[in-house]
Amino acid sequence: MRLQKYLAHAGVASRRKAEELIAAGHVRVGGKIVRKLGTSVEAGARVEVAGKLVELPHEHRYVVLHKPEKVMTTMRDPGGRRTVAEMIPKNLGRIVPVGRLDYDTAGVLLMTDDGDLAHVLTHPRFGVEKTYRAVVRGKLLAPDIKAFLAGVRLEEGSAQPAKVRVVRTGTGFSEIDITIHEGRNRQVRRMFEATDHPVTSLVRLRFGPISLGELKIGNWREATEKEVSSLRALANSAHSAEDDG
Ligand code: URA
């Protein structure tokens, strides 16, 4: 594979930016600086950008599960409840959930054996954007929406501002899309409770670049190359943020 394509797939930068990095002498292959565009990278070669190892995503596995309600986001449950491990084939290897969805929450759950990426994606400091579709009691009015935009007050301190969109309102309920980038325990449910609109159903529609799309409840698919590159790009930018202090 050509070096600039390798870097783009690894989520380092767009292909054009990758070419600039190469030309500027920031990229090493097998320990040597390579400035020639189109240099071929052999399988297993050590590629570094600014001194950091860059790996291709397909060395790991990334699975998107549409988790149903009443399933634990764990690989085993001592209480004998259904777990996400039972929803995927055993031959997918040692993949584990990235973060957690509540027992009663359905929707997008990423599972991977890429521990480094999982760590970054769940680290509160690098909050990945997540969108949920919530059905809540009552009608969400302008002051409620303002409260979400300002940061709903929770027991342990105010949540960061959340974006909300009213999808539809029916008799005694509202359907809301809410986007947050924190991952506190039962956060969405508690935010709606705090505004007197308890949640009756919750589905995660999106986790960063990964959307639920047409994936049927209880089904899984491999993440696309594009999704994995975007995840990697998020992780890489988080790492640089960490380096910058
Ligand atoms: N917020 C919740 O309340 N529950 C989830 O499962 C995820 C976010």
Tab-separated table of C-alpha atoms and ligand atoms in Angstrom:
chain	number	residue	atom	x	y	z
A	1	MET	CA	0.000	0.000	0.000
A	2	ARG	CA	1.222	3.503	-0.781
A	3	LEU	CA	2.406	5.470	2.203
A	4	GLN	CA	-0.078	8.341	1.899
A	5	LYS	CA	-2.953	5.848	1.621
A	6	TYR	CA	-1.642	3.967	4.656
A	7	LEU	CA	-1.609	7.200	6.678
A	8	ALA	CA	-5.111	8.137	5.555
A	9	HIS	CA	-6.457	4.685	6.429
A	10	ALA	CA	-4.806	4.868	9.807
A	11	GLY	CA	-6.725	8.106	10.421
A	12	VAL	CA	-3.622	10.280	10.675
A	13	ALA	CA	-4.763	12.800	8.095
A	14	SER	CA	-6.513	13.147	4.753
A	15	ARG	CA	-4.507	11.819	1.834
A	16	ARG	CA	-3.512	15.321	0.787
A	17	LYS	CA	-2.389	16.255	4.310
A	18	ALA	CA	-0.552	12.938	4.534
A	19	GLU	CA	1.377	13.867	1.407
A	20	GLU	CA	2.365	17.124	3.036
A	21	LEU	CA	3.537	15.298	6.168
A	22	ILE	CA	5.625	12.957	4.032
A	23	ALA	CA	7.147	15.772	1.983
A	24	ALA	CA	7.969	17.671	5.166
A	25	GLY	CA	9.973	14.702	6.490
A	26	HIS	CA	7.704	13.820	9.411
A	27	VAL	CA	7.167	10.214	8.391
A	28	ARG	CA	9.485	7.262	9.021
A	29	VAL	CA	9.164	3.777	7.627
A	30	GLY	CA	11.308	1.127	9.275
A	31	GLY	CA	13.111	3.871	11.179
A	32	LYS	CA	14.061	5.891	8.075
A	33	ILE	CA	12.570	9.211	7.044
A	34	VAL	CA	10.713	8.842	3.763
A	35	ARG	CA	9.983	11.912	1.689
A	36	LYS	CA	9.063	10.224	-1.555
A	37	LEU	CA	5.345	10.199	-2.255
A	38	GLY	CA	3.988	6.868	-3.357
A	39	THR	CA	6.552	4.863	-1.407
A	40	SER	CA	5.184	1.415	-0.853
A	41	VAL	CA	4.614	0.139	2.682
A	42	GLU	CA	5.092	-3.595	3.157
A	43	ALA	CA	2.858	-5.544	5.513
A	44	GLY	CA	4.153	-5.349	9.068
A	45	ALA	CA	6.378	-2.332	8.391
A	46	ARG	CA	6.837	0.065	11.275
A	47	VAL	CA	5.410	3.445	10.295
A	48	GLU	CA	5.872	6.470	12.514
A	49	VAL	CA	4.602	10.020	12.243
A	50	ALA	CA	6.431	12.583	14.339
A	51	GLY	CA	7.912	9.740	16.345
A	52	LYS	CA	4.610	7.981	17.031
A	53	LEU	CA	3.731	4.517	15.827
A	54	VAL	CA	0.830	4.477	13.367
A	55	GLU	CA	-1.145	1.267	12.908
A	56	LEU	CA	-3.692	0.272	10.317
A	57	PRO	CA	-7.181	-0.287	11.663
A	58	HIS	CA	-7.632	-3.703	10.087
A	59	GLU	CA	-5.116	-5.125	12.504
A	60	HIS	CA	-8.011	-4.910	14.929
A	61	ARG	CA	-11.659	-5.747	14.771
A	62	TYR	CA	-14.449	-3.199	15.081
A	63	VAL	CA	-18.005	-4.383	15.419
A	64	VAL	CA	-21.192	-2.337	15.653
A	65	LEU	CA	-24.014	-3.991	17.572
A	66	HIS	CA	-27.605	-2.804	17.786
A	67	LYS	CA	-27.991	-3.653	21.435
A	68	PRO	CA	-31.556	-4.439	22.450
A	69	GLU	CA	-33.105	-3.422	25.751
A	70	LYS	CA	-32.806	-5.894	28.631
A	71	VAL	CA	-29.262	-6.859	27.717
A	72	MET	CA	-26.202	-6.190	29.884
A	73	THR	CA	-23.260	-4.322	28.331
A	74	THR	CA	-20.816	-6.838	29.761
A	75	MET	CA	-19.274	-10.062	28.523
A	76	ARG	CA	-20.616	-12.053	31.500
A	77	ASP	CA	-23.318	-11.493	34.043
A	78	PRO	CA	-23.127	-13.258	37.374
A	79	GLY	CA	-26.863	-12.616	37.706
A	80	GLY	CA	-27.564	-14.685	34.574
A	81	ARG	CA	-29.026	-11.865	32.513
A	82	ARG	CA	-28.453	-11.740	28.761
A	83	THR	CA	-25.199	-10.031	27.767
A	84	VAL	CA	-23.864	-8.457	24.578
A	85	ALA	CA	-21.408	-11.385	24.342
A	86	GLU	CA	-24.375	-13.618	23.454
A	87	MET	CA	-25.328	-11.353	20.565
A	88	ILE	CA	-22.135	-11.781	18.534
A	89	PRO	CA	-20.418	-14.886	17.148
A	90	LYS	CA	-17.547	-16.314	19.200
A	91	ASN	CA	-15.174	-16.248	16.223
A	92	LEU	CA	-15.013	-12.438	16.318
A	93	GLY	CA	-12.256	-12.806	18.897
A	94	ARG	CA	-11.718	-10.982	22.147
A	95	ILE	CA	-13.731	-7.884	21.428
A	96	VAL	CA	-15.257	-5.948	24.312
A	97	PRO	CA	-17.756	-3.079	24.501
A	98	VAL	CA	-16.495	0.486	24.247
A	99	GLY	CA	-18.255	2.230	27.095
A	100	ARG	CA	-21.638	1.158	28.302
A	101	LEU	CA	-25.310	1.378	27.545
A	102	ASP	CA	-27.778	0.840	30.383
A	103	TYR	CA	-29.633	-2.452	30.636
A	104	ASP	CA	-32.780	-0.645	29.468
A	105	THR	CA	-31.116	1.347	26.675
A	106	ALA	CA	-30.917	0.076	23.097
A	107	GLY	CA	-28.828	1.232	20.158
A	108	VAL	CA	-25.319	1.594	18.787
A	109	LEU	CA	-22.655	-0.189	20.753
A	110	LEU	CA	-19.120	-0.352	19.400
A	111	MET	CA	-17.108	-3.427	20.310
A	112	THR	CA	-13.411	-3.847	19.590
A	113	ASP	CA	-10.159	-5.515	20.568
A	114	ASP	CA	-8.348	-2.201	20.039
A	115	GLY	CA	-7.717	-1.291	23.664
A	116	ASP	CA	-5.946	1.951	22.907
A	117	LEU	CA	-8.816	3.278	20.840
A	118	ALA	CA	-11.386	2.073	23.373
A	119	HIS	CA	-9.545	3.887	26.123
A	120	VAL	CA	-9.502	7.180	24.267
A	121	LEU	CA	-13.116	6.928	23.134
A	122	THR	CA	-14.378	6.398	26.653
A	123	HIS	CA	-12.110	8.884	28.383
A	124	PRO	CA	-14.329	11.691	29.737
A	125	ARG	CA	-11.811	14.295	28.661
A	126	PHE	CA	-12.157	13.411	24.997
A	127	GLY	CA	-15.916	13.103	25.072
A	128	VAL	CA	-17.128	11.591	21.837
A	129	GLU	CA	-20.440	12.993	20.612
A	130	LYS	CA	-23.373	10.649	21.140
A	131	THR	CA	-26.932	11.134	19.959
A	132	TYR	CA	-29.891	9.424	21.639
A	133	ARG	CA	-33.546	9.233	20.688
A	134	ALA	CA	-35.531	9.549	23.895
A	135	VAL	CA	-39.243	9.176	24.414
A	136	VAL	CA	-40.092	11.222	27.497
A	137	ARG	CA	-43.230	11.984	29.476
A	138	GLY	CA	-44.918	15.302	28.849
A	139	LYS	CA	-44.266	18.074	26.416
A	140	LEU	CA	-40.792	19.542	26.231
A	141	LEU	CA	-41.212	23.310	26.259
A	142	ALA	CA	-38.900	26.216	25.495
A	143	PRO	CA	-37.633	26.613	29.106
A	144	ASP	CA	-36.706	22.905	29.201
A	145	ILE	CA	-34.809	23.231	25.955
A	146	LYS	CA	-33.032	26.275	27.352
A	147	ALA	CA	-32.064	24.273	30.445
A	148	PHE	CA	-30.479	21.592	28.247
A	149	LEU	CA	-28.576	24.224	26.282
A	150	ALA	CA	-27.349	25.831	29.493
A	151	GLY	CA	-26.378	22.537	31.151
A	152	VAL	CA	-28.903	20.613	33.242
A	153	ARG	CA	-28.106	20.588	36.937
A	154	LEU	CA	-27.369	17.106	38.221
A	155	GLU	CA	-26.571	15.917	41.730
A	156	GLU	CA	-22.810	15.849	41.158
A	157	GLY	CA	-22.697	19.138	39.203
A	158	SER	CA	-24.080	20.615	36.006
A	159	ALA	CA	-23.931	18.604	32.829
A	160	GLN	CA	-22.283	20.212	29.844
A	161	PRO	CA	-24.625	21.862	27.364
A	162	ALA	CA	-26.594	19.368	25.297
A	163	LYS	CA	-28.263	19.829	21.947
A	164	VAL	CA	-31.904	18.805	21.827
A	165	ARG	CA	-34.320	18.543	18.937
A	166	VAL	CA	-37.999	17.791	19.295
A	167	VAL	CA	-38.792	15.074	16.757
A	168	ARG	CA	-42.507	14.930	17.533
A	169	THR	CA	-44.958	15.493	20.304
A	170	GLY	CA	-47.947	13.295	21.068
A	171	THR	CA	-50.518	13.077	23.836
A	172	GLY	CA	-48.511	13.057	27.043
A	173	PHE	CA	-45.152	12.339	25.462
A	174	SER	CA	-42.368	13.866	23.384
A	175	GLU	CA	-39.814	12.236	21.147
A	176	ILE	CA	-36.493	14.001	21.433
A	177	ASP	CA	-33.055	13.670	19.865
A	178	ILE	CA	-30.401	14.676	22.351
A	179	THR	CA	-26.668	14.966	21.705
A	180	ILE	CA	-24.166	14.882	24.543
A	181	HIS	CA	-20.430	14.379	24.718
A	182	GLU	CA	-20.043	13.240	28.280
A	183	GLY	CA	-20.633	9.744	29.538
A	184	ARG	CA	-21.843	10.013	33.094
A	185	ASN	CA	-23.813	7.204	34.615
A	186	ARG	CA	-27.416	7.186	33.343
A	187	GLN	CA	-26.802	10.700	32.171
A	188	VAL	CA	-29.579	11.148	29.623
A	189	ARG	CA	-32.183	9.615	31.910
A	190	ARG	CA	-31.081	11.802	34.804
A	191	MET	CA	-31.049	14.961	32.670
A	192	PHE	CA	-34.643	14.397	31.600
A	193	GLU	CA	-35.671	13.448	35.131
A	194	ALA	CA	-34.170	16.719	36.370
A	195	THR	CA	-36.454	18.605	33.979
A	196	ASP	CA	-39.487	16.569	35.048
A	197	HIS	CA	-39.711	14.545	31.861
A	198	PRO	CA	-38.832	10.970	32.777
A	199	VAL	CA	-37.577	8.794	29.953
A	200	THR	CA	-39.770	5.898	28.876
A	201	SER	CA	-37.490	4.616	26.125
A	202	LEU	CA	-33.944	5.376	25.047
A	203	VAL	CA	-32.059	4.389	21.906
A	204	ARG	CA	-28.554	5.495	20.974
A	205	LEU	CA	-28.636	6.562	17.338
A	206	ARG	CA	-25.020	7.590	16.967
A	207	PHE	CA	-21.676	7.092	18.626
A	208	GLY	CA	-19.183	9.566	17.119
A	209	PRO	CA	-18.949	8.698	13.413
A	210	ILE	CA	-21.000	5.498	13.787
A	211	SER	CA	-24.724	5.667	13.134
A	212	LEU	CA	-27.320	3.008	13.742
A	213	GLY	CA	-28.709	3.379	10.218
A	214	GLU	CA	-30.699	0.350	9.100
A	215	LEU	CA	-29.031	-2.090	11.488
A	216	LYS	CA	-31.834	-4.193	12.953
A	217	ILE	CA	-32.212	-4.648	16.669
A	218	GLY	CA	-30.012	-7.492	17.934
A	219	ASN	CA	-27.952	-7.542	14.710
A	220	TRP	CA	-24.311	-6.608	14.259
A	221	ARG	CA	-22.024	-5.549	11.419
A	222	GLU	CA	-18.350	-4.756	10.952
A	223	ALA	CA	-17.614	-1.031	11.083
A	224	THR	CA	-16.830	0.354	7.638
A	225	GLU	CA	-13.306	1.461	6.747
A	226	LYS	CA	-14.508	5.027	6.725
A	227	GLU	CA	-15.977	4.721	10.213
A	228	VAL	CA	-12.799	3.143	11.551
A	229	SER	CA	-10.609	5.823	9.977
A	230	SER	CA	-12.804	8.487	11.584
A	231	LEU	CA	-12.578	6.757	14.965
A	232	ARG	CA	-8.818	6.585	14.594
A	233	ALA	CA	-8.694	10.243	13.612
A	234	LEU	CA	-10.630	11.096	16.786
A	235	ALA	CA	-8.235	9.040	18.874
A	236	ASN	CA	-5.210	10.591	17.205
A	237	SER	CA	-6.477	14.110	17.804
A	238	ALA	CA	-7.155	13.160	21.418
A	239	HIS	CA	-3.587	11.938	21.756
A	240	SER	CA	-2.237	15.208	20.361
A	241	ALA	CA	-4.477	17.133	22.764
A	242	GLU	CA	-2.979	15.032	25.570
A	243	ASP	CA	0.546	15.846	24.384
A	244	ASP	CA	-0.286	19.545	24.280
A	245	GLY	CA	-1.289	19.290	27.934
B	1	URA	N1	-27.595	7.879	29.150
B	1	URA	C1	-28.396	7.049	29.828
B	1	URA	O1	-29.162	7.496	30.673
B	1	URA	N2	-28.354	5.746	29.566
B	1	URA	C2	-27.521	5.205	28.649
B	1	URA	O2	-27.518	3.999	28.448
B	1	URA	C3	-26.696	6.075	27.946
B	1	URA	C4	-26.750	7.415	28.218
